[in-house]
Every structure is written in C-alpha cells, then in structure tokens.
Amino acid sequence: MDSTAPQTAQTAEAPRGRWRFFLYSAIGLVMFFVPITAAGTTTIPLDHLVTALEEALGAAARYVALAIILAGTIRPFVTGQWRASPVRTVFAFLNIVGLTAGTMLVLGVGPAFLLAPDLGPFLYNALVIPVGLLVPVGAIFLALLVGFGLMEYLGVLMQPVMRPLWRTPGRSAIDAVASFVGSYSLGLLITDRVYASGRYTGREAAIIATGFSTVSATFMVVVARTLELMHLWLWYFFLTLVVTYLVTAIVVRIPPTSRIADACLPGVEPRPEQRITSSRTAAAWRAAGEALAEADSLPRSLWSSFLDGLRMAMQILPSIMSVGLIGLTLALHTPVFDWLGYLFLPVTWAVQLPDPHLAASAAAVGVAEMFLPATMVAGHESELLRLVIGVLSVSAIIFFSALVPSVLATRIPVTIWQMVIIWIERVILTLLIATPLAALILGIA
C-alpha cells in the first residue's frame, strides 16, 4: 500500500501540473506579448492595466511613488545593508538625496533648476510614477511566466546553443530567460547561487551577469512608452532580444571578458553540467514538471512575486531620483556627456543615425542610469533614432544606478573597471548591429 501511494499521488498531480503550465503560461504570454486595442490605443494588456491604474489613482499616484521611495531609502539602514560594502554605503546615502528631491517635487517646493519641467517633474512623472506602478503589477504576471515551468522548459530546449554561441553551460539558459523576461536582480540571484555551488566558473558567471542581466520586460514597457514605441512593441521587444544576445556572443570572445579566470569559486568542488543524451523534449518536460512540483499555489506565488516586485521598485526608485537626477542634470546643464559622447560619435555618424551628436550623447549617459538615454531622445521626430536608443538602453546592460552595485554585492569575479570596458564594447556593438536592423523593421512595419 505504501509503495503505491506516491505513484498514485504523482499520477494525480500530473494533469494538474500540465493544466497550470499551459493556462498560467498562456495568461503571462498574453499579458506581455499580445497587443490589444482599447480606448483607441493599441498596446499590450499590462500597459493598459497600468495606465488604468494610474488614471484611477490620479494625484494619489505621486504619493504612492513617494511612499515607495521612502521605504526604499529606509530599508538599507533598517537591515544594515548600508554597511555591507563601500558601494552600498554610497548608494544608501544617495537614496536620501533621491528622497529629498522626490519630496520637493511632490510638494512643489525647491530650487528652480529642480522644478524645471524638463528635469525634476519630467523624471518623476515620466519615470518614477510609471515604474512605481508597473514593476510591482508586472511582477504579478511575471510569476505566471517564470514560476510554473515555462522558463525551465525553454531553458532545456536552448541548451544546444548556449555553449557554442555564448560559452556558457546549457543551464545558463534559465538565467538568460529569467534576466530578460524577469529582471536582472532575479538573474543575478540565480547566477550567484549557481556559481557558489560550483556549477559555473568565474568567467561563465561574469558572462551571464554582464551579458544577460537586462532590465525586466516590464521596465522595457516603460522605455517603449516614453519613446512612443508601443505601436511597435513586439518589434521593439524581439529586436532588443536579438541585438542583446548577438552583442553578448561577440563580447564573450574579447577582453576583458575572455580573460576572466575560467575556474570555479575557490574552495568549491566543480560540478560540471551533464550532457542530455535522451530526448530533449522529454527532458524539457521533466524540467517543467519538477518546477511545477516545487511551485507554490497560485495565490501564494502571485503574492510572493508582487512583494519581490515591490522590493525591486523600492531599490530602483530612490536610485532613479538620485543617480538619475544627477545624470540628467549633468546631461542638460554640463558638457560631461557631450564629451563622453565623442567616444561614440564616429559610430553614430558611420551608421548614419539622425542627429548623430544627440545619439552619441544619449548613448554615453546610459552608464549612469539605463533610462536616461530614452529621456534625451523622447519626442524626437526620428522614429529610427528613438528605436535604436530604446534598444541600446537595454542592450548596454551596465549602469551605475542599480546593476553595478548589484553585481558587486555578489561573489561574481568582475570589477568596476571591467564592467566599464564591457559597457563601452556593448554600446559600440549595439549601435552597429541595431541601426540597420531597426531601419529594416521600420521599412517593413
């Protein structure tokens, strides 16, 4: 009797597991990737939902965003994380700057330069409020994509291409999907744990952290909305995905990435990946089934994902209001990024981007905060320029307001200067690859 009980339970669970896999994954895919027309606007359901929520909140949305900034500023001091490293300390105090600026903007008081429409109010209304709403709400639907087997299923199917193209194990496909669809924080968490368990080498972990750890699909919606690209959402999303991974395939083969030690974490026993010799589809279903067996109930999964999204918003919003504000101020009132942009001007001129000086400056400012390039070209008459910069905002990957300190908080062996060089490489390659592809897309669409 005892020997048959587990088999009976497993048999009973299988249909339920498959039902959850198909239904929940389908809902998640629809929310992120199926544009619908409502109120005269064609966009994905998630964007419609967040827009309706923002309209329903009205003026209260400003206070909701400020409350998230306040919580995100207080949290490092309550948890003690502000003392974890010098970088964490710097960002904890920068958060106080962001909270101060956010409070002034909500109350309408402060220095004239902060209250200028193209600086503080633009940053708060065009980015802080949408992100404060979109990231937690989007996290709910991301749970349907990453929590019920779809990510593991796709990861196994992608294994044959991971090593030849990106020089990482097949299991890294899960990290890549989690980072691109979910968030860089989720991807970095997975990468750090796998590296510490001996299943990645230092070079493999660095490739994943600096090559796949993009902002989430929900944040890409914010970029697309700001650049008025939602009518091209699917084109924008898949162009960004293709360009990001093509750039990564090149960067892993050149220094500094290619020179990072290809060894496991010291003191950890290596656990190399076993090659799949049976049916890959069957192995993918097994991986999906294992994920389903470990998945929480739907309400618990949605709530947990919402809390993760809220915590992410608490981390992002204060950085936007501090590092983002500093970066935008430098971009608008100093020649700093114009000077840095000269590094990319030969590239933007060579690919014949409209307004090459603006494009080069926008590319340069992304190292401070990934959203700033979008703010610089928002409203520009050239849809080609807006599309390329929208792709660049994501494909460049490295930015100091969030990703750099997040990587430094892990055990992944990559330094700040290595990340800066990788950022330069990624910007140049993205401009070279994305511009002709974007022109082709606009010719088709």
XYZ file of C-alpha atoms in Angstrom, residues 84-85 87-88 188 192 403-412 419:
17
model
C 27.843 45.737 3.632
C 30.323 47.474 1.309
C 29.379 50.916 -2.715
C 26.278 50.024 -0.693
C 21.914 37.712 -10.615
C 25.448 33.884 -7.751
C 23.179 46.898 -11.889
C 26.787 47.728 -10.954
C 26.202 47.735 -7.176
C 24.036 44.607 -7.542
C 26.860 42.730 -9.297
C 29.435 43.946 -6.773
C 27.239 42.594 -3.977
C 27.633 39.055 -5.377
C 30.666 36.752 -5.443
C 30.959 37.029 -9.241
C 32.262 46.468 -16.339
